[in-house]
Amino acid sequence: MSYEPNWMKKRRDLARSLINRLPEPKYGVHIDLDEFLYEAKKWYRVETIDDLPPEVREVLNRMGLFSRNSAIQVDGDIVYNELRKNIPDGVIVENIEAAIRKYPYIENYWFKTVPLSLNKLTAINAAYSRGGFFIHVGEKVRLKTPIQACFLVASSKYAQLPHNILIAEPHSEVHILTGCTALTFTAFSLHAGLTEIFVKEGARVIYTMIHMWPPGVHIRPLKGVVVENGGEFISNYVLLRGGASLQAFPTVILRGRAATTSTRSIVIGTDSTDIDLGKAVYLLGEKSSARLISRAVAMGKSNIKIRLKALGKAHNVKAHLECDGIIVSDEASIKAIPELIGHSKNAELHHEASIGKVAEEQLLYLMSRGFEPEEATALIVRGFLDPSGMGLPKPLERQVRAMVKMFVEKAL
Amino acid sequence: MPTLEIIDLDIAVKDRVILRDVNLELERGKVSVLMGPNASGKTSLAMAIVGNPMYRVLKGRILLEGEDILGLPIHERVKRGISIAYQSPPEIRGLKLYDLLNLLAERRGVRRKYVEEVLHLLNINSQLLNRDLYVGFSGGEKKRIEMVQILISRPKVAILDEPDSGVDVDSLKLISNAIRTLLREGTAVLLITHYRLILQEIPADPVYIAIKGRVKECDASIVQIIEKCGYGCIERGVCDVV
């Protein structure tokens, strides 16, 4: 363990003392968190991306995230980081351990969006976190190209627990693109990274995540976001493969006046994966607004739960939740669980949800154009999951579309 | 030998028989017209020919160039050369028109130049090509794009289900041009319509009338009679042309 300041050591001690007293995570299938290893072998830094082990390069390539201009963490170690060379003045990008030593103010952002004592998993992350990124975008700095970071689990039984912190100062703008995956034959491992995001007044943060997990990995990402006056948080999530199980229920707190968030999720359930995915938005600032859209396709024997929650506690807040699901296989299932809570007489909160099979009319239409039933289904499902509404940069949008095509066709 | 021959066909939707004893022939490079009042079974006949499984054939045969295609599923019939332009095609979000046309052209081995000619013929611009299939399209745009798909498919038999309904005069002319192109390429066309206007552009013979659960063959003069006194006189037996 590298040098850590006293405040950090104290919090780790506190977290360790709490682990066995805290409840299991509320949602998701049960996994025995004591079964994982919280220390793994050391991965050494490489100078160029071509020096990465071939199996790491191969899996990043498959996700379309093999980029020289990126940072890559394997298990607990950041093995490659070229971000610093390409960022403008006013932006800090560091691995979190180095940043903690350099910037004492990080203490004020550590476990400020997610309570350390929320459950056993948050305490485990607080106690044993290793790796992660610190990104601090200065006031009025607007980054044109996304900052890209990848997290890869390589060791079986290992629990990957990075802690990322992103601070967007007033009127700044940044797009973060993260890819999370594991080596194909990684067995029974855990990814439970924590990401804390602070969107200050008038700032705009776009956060795009692409997940592709092989069947042996359990995924429990934790995320908390706080948005101040006039700030905007846009989240895009693409789940191509959900591993053994995946549970996430990030929280966005719209604390400031006219703070906004919009999130879009594309979820593909394949094999026997169990996915329990959602988002909670707390509209605490006057005139704050949220739009959460989720699209899920359940194939194989997958089970998908989508939980969307909006709580309106200030005047003139608006939230719209939308969840659509297509079930392609009789052995698959989707459950939509929307929750609206109003604590203000003029809060406007809505939800729409629909779950069904592929529309017969569309299927027959494409078959009458000569497509086999499987081809027609794939075209409809790919269209349903089309990322064009996400506002991604065009090259990334094309990449996501190609990956969705590949995964849908493979699964069908 | 007719390109398509329908012999003594009975068609049902769920448990309700829609049409009985239908006999009809489509010839290469010719247009046959199917008319009839609303809910007389015109679309049901079209759907039965293409093989939509919701329209059950209780008896009879459908021969394509002499081969019975009744046992074939919808996509196999298309591969054998039957194509349909729908009256109300469905929206498919996320499926770009451009991508669909490319896939169709690829499957049919149609050259890019030909696709461009077809798009030009039906006045389809690049903005439309980049949109999701039929999402927010006008009625005329839908009809023209259905014709584009028919032309790219280069079918032996084209069933056009009311390609002229709800379209303006300019679109009607474009659609008529597309039908003429089909005829030049030797396609046998079944044109379902309510209106005489398109028949002024496209010479059609014979005319089939669907009425009271039957389909009867008439000569082209029936169109004027229907326009004059409606289907009512046929239903009441006042008119003896049928």
XYZ file of C-alpha atoms in Angstrom:
654
model
C 0.000 0.000 0.000
C 1.451 3.341 -1.018
C 1.597 6.334 1.334
C -1.807 7.605 2.385
C -2.595 10.706 4.448
C -3.999 10.355 7.941
C -7.564 11.271 7.022
C -7.552 8.455 4.522
C -6.110 5.933 6.950
C -8.757 6.878 9.506
C -11.538 6.395 7.012
C -10.152 3.064 5.931
C -9.983 1.967 9.594
C -13.534 3.134 10.155
C -14.731 1.329 7.041
C -12.995 -1.900 8.032
C -14.634 -1.736 11.450
C -18.061 -1.325 9.811
C -17.926 -3.965 7.097
C -19.377 -6.824 9.096
C -21.972 -4.638 10.830
C -23.515 -3.179 7.711
C -26.312 -4.754 5.642
C -25.796 -6.369 2.264
C -26.688 -4.186 -0.754
C -30.447 -3.788 -0.999
C -30.788 -4.835 -4.635
C -29.260 -7.443 -6.909
C -28.655 -11.144 -6.435
C -26.729 -12.046 -3.324
C -23.008 -12.599 -3.706
C -20.718 -13.501 -0.855
C -18.434 -10.481 -0.634
C -16.102 -12.338 1.724
C -15.192 -14.731 -1.083
C -13.210 -12.147 -3.059
C -9.577 -11.140 -2.715
C -8.977 -7.483 -2.073
C -5.293 -7.670 -2.990
C -4.072 -8.849 -6.373
C -0.829 -9.268 -8.181
C 0.944 -6.096 -9.177
C 0.600 -4.976 -12.786
C 3.510 -2.840 -13.925
C 3.253 0.275 -15.945
C 3.985 0.141 -19.674
C 5.446 2.965 -21.712
C 3.409 2.497 -24.877
C 0.011 0.968 -25.395
C 1.575 -1.668 -27.652
C 3.501 -3.001 -24.659
C 0.272 -4.104 -22.959
C -0.202 -7.871 -22.774
C -1.867 -9.167 -25.971
C -4.936 -10.444 -24.088
C -5.516 -6.951 -22.659
C -5.086 -5.308 -26.049
C -7.443 -7.834 -27.625
C -10.295 -7.213 -25.196
C -9.949 -3.433 -25.423
C -9.922 -3.713 -29.185
C -13.114 -5.738 -29.095
C -14.796 -2.919 -27.198
C -13.450 -0.354 -29.632
C -11.632 1.334 -26.741
C -8.050 0.636 -27.712
C -6.815 4.193 -27.833
C -3.418 5.715 -27.305
C -5.024 8.762 -25.803
C -6.416 6.996 -22.753
C -5.719 5.621 -19.313
C -6.008 1.947 -18.476
C -6.301 0.258 -15.121
C -5.802 -3.517 -14.901
C -7.011 -5.025 -11.611
C -5.773 -2.489 -9.020
C -3.031 -0.789 -11.003
C -3.004 1.927 -13.594
C -0.773 0.430 -16.238
C -1.006 3.085 -18.882
C -1.805 6.770 -18.733
C -1.367 9.106 -21.638
C -4.104 11.489 -20.615
C -1.861 14.055 -19.006
C 0.022 14.687 -22.233
C -3.082 15.762 -24.091
C -5.108 17.824 -21.710
C -5.277 21.604 -21.717
C -4.276 23.954 -18.914
C -6.732 24.105 -16.073
C -7.425 20.371 -16.062
C -5.950 17.830 -13.654
C -5.977 14.155 -14.561
C -4.113 11.929 -12.116
C -4.385 8.462 -10.767
C -6.196 8.765 -7.487
C -3.343 7.656 -5.219
C -1.028 10.328 -6.607
C -3.771 12.927 -6.486
C -4.522 12.224 -2.817
C -0.915 12.964 -1.983
C -0.787 16.112 -4.103
C -4.189 17.673 -3.461
C -5.310 17.629 0.181
C -8.692 19.125 -0.775
C -9.725 15.732 -2.123
C -10.657 14.905 1.454
C -13.647 17.237 1.014
C -14.901 15.173 -1.894
C -14.192 11.690 -0.543
C -17.449 9.741 0.043
C -19.498 12.917 -0.178
C -22.045 11.680 -2.732
C -22.430 8.123 -1.457
C -22.409 7.372 2.294
C -19.484 5.221 3.313
C -21.806 3.352 5.651
C -24.589 2.787 3.105
C -23.967 -0.955 3.025
C -21.292 -3.592 3.215
C -20.159 -2.906 -0.335
C -19.591 0.826 0.127
C -17.600 0.065 3.271
C -15.536 -2.527 1.405
C -14.759 0.037 -1.285
C -13.788 2.590 1.373
C -11.592 0.089 3.157
C -9.825 -1.516 0.219
C -10.165 0.773 -2.817
C -7.191 0.743 -5.127
C -6.750 2.732 -8.307
C -9.146 5.076 -9.997
C -8.829 8.530 -11.484
C -9.026 12.072 -10.236
C -10.218 14.548 -12.831
C -10.579 18.205 -11.954
C -11.738 20.583 -14.689
C -11.091 24.225 -13.915
C -13.597 27.040 -14.120
C -14.783 27.848 -17.659
C -12.525 25.179 -19.178
C -14.319 23.304 -21.915
C -12.758 20.108 -23.194
C -13.533 19.329 -26.784
C -12.591 15.646 -26.880
C -13.667 12.990 -24.360
C -11.303 11.828 -21.636
C -11.116 8.069 -21.932
C -10.393 5.593 -19.164
C -10.697 1.808 -19.138
C -10.960 -0.597 -16.244
C -10.129 -4.202 -16.811
C -10.392 -7.125 -14.411
C -7.754 -9.741 -15.158
C -7.408 -11.900 -12.040
C -9.943 -14.454 -10.908
C -11.409 -13.939 -7.420
C -10.119 -10.365 -7.403
C -12.363 -7.480 -6.369
C -11.553 -4.430 -8.439
C -12.421 -1.363 -6.359
C -11.306 1.851 -8.015
C -12.459 5.169 -6.596
C -12.919 7.914 -9.184
C -13.561 11.560 -8.458
C -14.598 14.092 -11.077
C -14.979 17.759 -10.248
C -16.310 20.119 -12.913
C -15.823 23.697 -11.727
C -18.366 26.402 -12.647
C -19.140 26.759 -16.347
C -16.738 24.036 -17.383
C -17.546 21.178 -19.734
C -16.156 17.682 -20.004
C -17.050 14.348 -21.547
C -15.748 11.260 -19.793
C -15.808 7.944 -21.601
C -15.181 4.833 -19.561
C -15.023 1.251 -20.673
C -15.167 -1.582 -18.180
C -14.494 -5.195 -18.990
C -12.574 -8.295 -17.996
C -10.407 -10.868 -19.664
C -12.577 -13.561 -21.238
C -11.600 -16.355 -18.857
C -11.702 -14.349 -15.637
C -13.670 -16.445 -13.170
C -15.661 -15.253 -10.159
C -14.368 -11.745 -9.782
C -15.954 -8.455 -8.761
C -15.940 -4.951 -10.168
C -17.300 -2.459 -7.664
C -15.807 0.868 -8.602
C -17.071 4.031 -6.972
C -17.409 7.211 -8.990
C -18.217 10.544 -7.364
C -19.092 13.431 -9.649
C -19.467 17.086 -8.675
C -21.070 19.317 -11.283
C -20.769 22.902 -10.143
C -22.722 25.965 -11.198
C -23.379 26.081 -14.922
C -21.026 23.180 -15.625
C -21.832 20.377 -18.015
C -20.650 16.825 -17.586
C -21.299 14.027 -20.040
C -20.462 10.624 -18.647
C -20.545 7.667 -21.014
C -19.973 4.141 -19.814
C -19.614 1.033 -21.931
C -19.681 -2.264 -20.073
C -18.920 -5.669 -21.498
C -18.418 -8.410 -18.945
C -17.695 -12.094 -19.439
C -19.872 -14.613 -17.576
C -17.653 -15.023 -14.502
C -17.724 -11.441 -13.288
C -20.118 -9.805 -10.815
C -20.533 -6.084 -11.292
C -21.614 -3.634 -8.603
C -20.634 -0.129 -9.699
C -21.416 2.662 -7.249
C -22.001 6.221 -8.310
C -23.112 9.483 -6.779
C -23.564 12.789 -8.567
C -24.278 16.241 -7.160
C -25.380 18.997 -9.541
C -25.356 22.650 -8.504
C -27.227 25.696 -9.887
C -27.762 25.472 -13.624
C -25.437 22.491 -13.898
C -26.139 19.660 -16.298
C -25.266 16.009 -15.949
C -25.769 13.737 -18.935
C -25.214 10.041 -18.484
C -25.069 7.384 -21.193
C -24.803 3.750 -20.306
C -24.336 0.882 -22.734
C -24.352 -2.626 -21.335
C -23.325 -5.097 -23.988
C -22.876 -8.075 -21.685
C -23.778 -8.206 -18.032
C -21.397 -10.837 -16.646
C -22.732 -13.219 -14.005
C -24.746 -10.478 -12.347
C -24.902 -6.730 -12.379
C -26.456 -4.362 -9.893
C -26.255 -0.590 -9.942
C -28.482 2.121 -8.563
C -26.578 5.398 -8.891
C -27.935 8.567 -7.355
C -28.107 12.005 -8.914
C -28.826 14.864 -6.519
C -30.016 17.978 -8.311
C -29.186 20.316 -5.489
C -29.047 23.588 -7.353
C -31.685 25.755 -8.923
C -32.460 24.695 -12.511
C -30.006 21.814 -12.315
C -30.746 19.149 -14.914
C -29.908 15.591 -15.692
C -30.701 13.289 -18.544
C -29.686 9.692 -18.689
C -30.037 7.057 -21.344
C -29.351 3.394 -20.884
C -29.061 0.665 -23.460
C -29.108 -2.731 -21.815
C -28.592 -6.086 -23.494
C -29.289 -9.151 -21.365
C -27.784 -12.371 -22.664
C -27.040 -15.877 -21.351
C -28.160 -16.293 -17.720
C -27.119 -12.881 -16.512
C -29.061 -11.170 -13.743
C -29.244 -7.417 -14.199
C -30.688 -5.070 -11.580
C -30.094 -1.631 -12.891
C -31.554 1.740 -12.172
C -31.100 5.297 -11.175
C -32.479 7.602 -8.511
C -32.836 11.328 -8.998
C -33.497 13.711 -6.127
C -34.873 17.016 -7.356
C -34.014 19.315 -4.472
C -33.347 22.537 -6.361
C -36.152 24.759 -7.564
C -36.914 24.242 -11.276
C -34.582 21.276 -11.484
C -35.484 18.639 -14.041
C -34.637 15.087 -14.966
C -35.223 12.767 -17.861
C -34.313 9.119 -17.429
C -34.697 6.781 -20.378
C -33.903 3.122 -20.331
C -34.154 0.538 -23.089
C -33.560 -3.112 -22.396
C -33.581 -6.280 -24.463
C -33.706 -9.616 -22.664
C -32.369 -12.599 -24.568
C -31.347 -16.108 -23.566
C -32.216 -16.754 -19.914
C -31.438 -13.262 -18.721
C -33.411 -11.477 -16.019
C -33.486 -7.701 -16.136
C -34.904 -5.344 -13.535
C -34.975 -1.648 -14.282
C -35.576 0.653 -11.304
C -36.106 4.317 -11.993
C -36.874 6.673 -9.144
C -37.562 10.402 -8.989
C -38.197 12.336 -5.832
C -39.367 15.935 -6.229
C -38.921 18.073 -3.169
C -38.737 21.612 -4.525
C -41.030 23.946 -6.430
C -41.539 23.560 -10.168
C -39.473 20.450 -10.584
C -40.042 18.078 -13.471
C -39.082 14.486 -14.036
C -39.858 12.068 -16.808
C -38.995 8.396 -16.479
C -39.245 6.046 -19.421
C -38.521 2.356 -19.533
C -39.096 0.169 -22.580
C -38.213 -3.474 -22.806
C -38.277 -6.164 -25.468
C -38.229 -9.807 -24.469
C -36.847 -11.996 -27.216
C -36.823 -15.366 -25.454
C -39.473 -17.208 -23.426
C -36.869 -17.925 -20.772
C -35.928 -14.265 -20.321
C -37.706 -11.630 -18.254
C -37.862 -7.889 -17.706
C -39.352 -6.081 -14.754
C -39.775 -2.304 -14.808
C -40.024 -0.656 -11.399
C -40.693 3.054 -11.652
C -41.090 5.097 -8.475
C -42.288 8.683 -8.281
C -42.385 10.576 -5.007
C -43.685 14.142 -4.863
C -43.143 16.426 -1.895
C -44.114 19.649 -3.586
C -47.547 20.704 -4.789
C -46.251 21.783 -8.192
C -43.852 18.947 -8.895
C -44.539 17.304 -12.261
C -43.392 13.712 -12.259
C -44.238 11.220 -14.991
C -43.318 7.750 -15.977
C -43.945 5.526 -18.979
C -43.103 1.876 -19.200
C -43.726 -0.829 -21.758
C -42.541 -4.392 -21.979
C -43.325 -6.788 -24.757
C -42.054 -8.972 -27.505
C -40.849 -7.714 -30.863
C -43.835 -6.070 -32.582
C -45.443 -8.644 -34.871
C -46.306 -6.017 -37.459
C -42.670 -4.876 -37.742
C -41.439 -8.462 -37.853
C -43.812 -9.453 -40.664
C -42.992 -6.292 -42.537
C -39.287 -7.075 -42.614
C -39.928 -10.729 -43.380
C -41.998 -9.577 -46.337
C -38.827 -7.836 -47.509
C -37.100 -11.218 -47.565
C -35.411 -11.268 -44.157
C -35.377 -14.511 -42.176
C -37.230 -14.220 -38.812
C -33.923 -14.033 -36.880
C -32.544 -11.352 -39.192
C -35.743 -9.327 -38.943
C -35.708 -9.610 -35.140
C -32.084 -8.496 -35.041
C -32.831 -5.460 -37.206
C -35.730 -4.430 -34.955
C -33.778 -4.993 -31.739
C -30.785 -3.084 -33.080
C -33.074 -0.235 -34.032
C -34.679 -0.283 -30.599
C -31.228 0.007 -29.026
C -29.954 2.585 -31.490
C -27.662 5.066 -29.730
C -28.409 8.054 -31.973
C -30.451 9.808 -29.263
C -27.540 9.756 -26.825
C -25.759 12.728 -28.300
C -22.477 10.856 -28.491
C -19.652 12.095 -30.687
C -20.255 10.616 -34.148
C -17.272 8.208 -34.171
C -18.305 6.869 -30.768
C -21.926 6.592 -31.866
C -20.856 4.516 -34.879
C -18.718 2.375 -32.627
C -21.558 1.751 -30.154
C -23.903 0.938 -33.019
C -21.439 -1.571 -34.436
C -20.964 -3.194 -31.036
C -24.712 -3.422 -30.393
C -25.092 -5.033 -33.840
C -22.383 -7.557 -33.107
C -23.714 -8.491 -29.669
C -27.364 -8.685 -30.714
C -26.611 -10.841 -33.747
C -24.363 -13.099 -31.716
C -26.952 -13.492 -28.963
C -29.820 -14.183 -31.354
C -48.757 -19.525 -68.341
C -49.686 -16.657 -65.992
C -46.943 -15.500 -63.627
C -49.280 -15.880 -60.675
C -52.423 -17.966 -60.605
C -54.884 -18.165 -57.737
C -57.278 -21.076 -57.831
C -60.421 -21.527 -55.694
C -58.914 -19.784 -52.690
C -60.775 -19.400 -49.380
C -59.228 -16.936 -46.887
C -60.007 -16.538 -43.201
C -58.855 -14.252 -40.425
C -59.111 -16.026 -37.088
C -62.389 -17.954 -37.470
C -64.045 -15.603 -39.916
C -64.025 -16.443 -43.607
C -63.267 -13.258 -45.548
C -63.181 -14.452 -49.138
C -64.388 -17.626 -50.882
C -63.495 -19.283 -54.176
C -61.118 -16.609 -55.378
C -59.755 -17.124 -58.878
C -57.313 -14.621 -60.304
C -54.446 -14.476 -62.783
C -51.572 -12.027 -63.090
C -49.678 -11.800 -66.374
C -46.079 -10.776 -66.949
C -45.751 -7.054 -67.731
C -49.448 -6.360 -67.134
C -51.517 -4.651 -64.458
C -54.595 -6.292 -63.002
C -56.737 -4.143 -60.764
C -58.533 -5.166 -57.597
C -61.274 -2.843 -56.428
C -64.022 -3.113 -53.893
C -65.686 -1.319 -51.007
C -63.982 -0.954 -47.642
C -63.578 -4.212 -45.722
C -64.392 -6.296 -48.794
C -61.228 -8.383 -48.413
C -58.801 -6.717 -50.843
C -55.960 -6.429 -48.327
C -56.783 -9.913 -47.019
C -56.191 -11.311 -50.495
C -52.912 -9.386 -50.769
C -51.776 -10.693 -47.388
C -52.731 -14.262 -48.255
C -50.667 -14.052 -51.449
C -47.548 -12.804 -49.643
C -48.041 -15.375 -46.885
C -48.882 -13.275 -43.836
C -49.682 -16.021 -41.291
C -52.571 -14.035 -39.803
C -54.483 -14.657 -43.042
C -55.203 -18.350 -43.279
C -55.845 -20.088 -46.554
C -58.564 -22.661 -45.945
C -58.504 -24.157 -49.418
C -57.244 -23.540 -52.925
C -53.846 -22.948 -54.490
C -51.463 -20.104 -55.248
C -49.161 -20.899 -58.160
C -46.099 -18.818 -58.951
C -44.914 -19.733 -62.436
C -46.738 -23.028 -62.003
C -45.249 -23.862 -58.593
C -47.525 -23.988 -55.550
C -46.144 -21.577 -52.952
C -48.833 -22.017 -50.290
C -46.561 -24.007 -48.006
C -43.819 -21.376 -48.078
C -43.368 -18.817 -45.299
C -43.523 -15.122 -46.064
C -39.771 -14.560 -46.480
C -39.414 -17.534 -48.827
C -42.212 -16.255 -51.058
C -40.369 -12.945 -51.310
C -37.214 -14.747 -52.324
C -39.209 -16.517 -55.077
C -40.260 -13.136 -56.439
C -43.385 -11.859 -54.687
C -43.231 -8.345 -53.303
C -45.780 -6.074 -51.662
C -46.152 -2.323 -51.193
C -48.142 -1.853 -48.008
C -51.053 0.466 -47.563
C -49.897 1.455 -44.039
C -46.352 0.280 -43.422
C -45.170 0.290 -39.783
C -42.633 2.670 -38.263
C -39.399 1.025 -37.164
C -37.381 3.246 -34.866
C -33.630 3.082 -35.145
C -33.683 1.388 -38.551
C -32.396 3.937 -41.022
C -34.056 3.902 -44.431
C -30.607 4.095 -46.012
C -29.493 0.938 -44.199
C -32.643 -0.974 -45.130
C -32.347 -0.093 -48.819
C -28.666 -1.044 -48.813
C -29.484 -4.417 -47.306
C -32.237 -5.040 -49.844
C -29.995 -4.030 -52.736
C -27.193 -6.241 -51.459
C -29.503 -9.230 -51.196
C -30.934 -8.756 -54.650
C -27.513 -8.102 -56.151
C -28.715 -4.727 -57.358
C -26.077 -2.182 -58.338
C -25.739 1.097 -56.452
C -26.370 3.011 -59.670
C -29.735 1.320 -60.098
C -30.704 2.208 -56.513
C -29.769 5.822 -57.195
C -31.903 5.810 -60.333
C -34.856 4.426 -58.394
C -34.442 7.046 -55.667
C -34.315 9.729 -58.346
C -37.364 8.286 -60.091
C -39.377 8.547 -56.893
C -37.817 11.820 -55.747
C -36.394 10.528 -52.458
C -33.831 12.923 -51.013
C -30.895 12.177 -48.738
C -32.612 13.704 -45.703
C -35.280 11.020 -45.879
C -32.655 8.318 -46.294
C -31.042 9.253 -43.005
C -34.253 9.017 -41.028
C -35.704 6.104 -39.103
C -38.026 4.040 -41.260
C -41.365 5.850 -41.632
C -40.994 7.775 -38.360
C -42.646 11.130 -39.041
C -42.988 10.488 -42.794
C -45.893 11.951 -44.738
C -48.385 9.652 -46.448
C -46.915 10.420 -49.870
C -43.363 9.748 -48.681
C -44.397 6.370 -47.292
C -46.064 5.341 -50.543
C -43.079 6.413 -52.627
C -40.640 4.574 -50.386
C -42.729 1.429 -50.573
C -42.407 1.712 -54.359
C -38.644 2.188 -54.033
C -38.441 -1.074 -52.120
C -40.562 -2.860 -54.712
C -38.335 -1.655 -57.541
C -35.138 -2.621 -55.716
C -36.613 -6.082 -55.083
C -37.112 -6.557 -58.861
C -40.002 -8.950 -58.251
C -41.848 -11.253 -60.606
C -45.097 -10.242 -58.910
C -45.777 -6.874 -57.271
C -48.854 -6.373 -55.115
C -49.516 -2.693 -54.637
C -52.028 -2.082 -51.858
C -53.532 1.347 -52.468
C -50.331 3.112 -53.528
C -52.479 6.079 -54.571
C -54.457 6.694 -51.389
C -53.706 9.941 -49.607
C -51.081 11.125 -52.074
C -50.920 14.405 -53.974
C -50.943 14.648 -57.759
C -47.159 14.928 -58.000
C -46.612 11.814 -55.916
C -49.251 10.000 -57.937
C -47.325 10.737 -61.129
C -44.086 9.478 -59.568
C -45.797 6.305 -58.390
C -47.319 5.787 -61.822
C -43.868 6.139 -63.378
C -42.577 3.513 -60.956
C -45.367 1.130 -61.959
C -44.533 1.672 -65.627
C -40.909 0.806 -64.848
C -42.060 -2.403 -63.190
C -44.095 -3.294 -66.255
C -41.147 -2.661 -68.569
C -39.102 -5.044 -66.439
C -41.781 -7.715 -66.916
C -43.323 -7.654 -63.454
C -46.905 -8.869 -63.088
C -48.740 -6.229 -61.034
C -51.840 -6.463 -58.869
C -52.976 -2.912 -58.181
C -55.451 -2.438 -55.351
C -57.141 0.919 -55.558
C -60.285 2.922 -54.899
C -59.639 5.627 -57.426
C -59.940 6.057 -61.148
C -57.209 8.679 -61.305
C -54.343 6.207 -61.205
C -56.096 4.107 -63.840
C -55.913 7.085 -66.200
C -52.133 6.852 -65.820
C -51.839 3.072 -65.824
C -53.803 0.966 -68.287
C -55.229 -2.008 -66.459
C -57.041 -5.087 -67.557
C -58.726 -7.059 -66.184
C -60.440 -5.469 -63.210
C -61.364 -7.685 -60.297
C -64.071 -6.624 -57.881
C -64.122 -7.895 -54.316
C -67.623 -7.808 -52.985
C -69.727 -9.851 -50.582
C -66.909 -12.274 -49.906
C -66.236 -13.030 -53.582
C -63.824 -11.756 -56.201
C -65.223 -11.397 -59.701
C -63.405 -10.654 -62.936
C -64.833 -7.793 -65.004
C -63.784 -5.797 -67.992
C -62.298 -2.344 -67.572
C -65.626 -0.584 -68.130
C -66.714 -1.515 -64.618
C -64.544 1.322 -63.322
C -66.783 3.959 -64.909
C -69.905 2.249 -63.600
C -68.539 2.126 -60.072
C -67.594 5.766 -60.292
C -71.105 6.615 -61.446
C -73.245 4.589 -59.064
C -70.820 3.279 -56.448
C -70.439 -0.267 -55.190
C -73.989 -0.121 -53.881
C -75.526 -0.888 -57.238
C -73.299 -3.924 -57.594
C -74.170 -5.105 -54.101
C -77.860 -4.641 -54.786
C -77.523 -6.504 -58.058
C -78.692 -3.466 -60.050
C -75.597 -3.672 -62.164
C -75.148 -6.910 -64.087
C -71.607 -6.379 -65.255
C -70.281 -8.427 -62.347
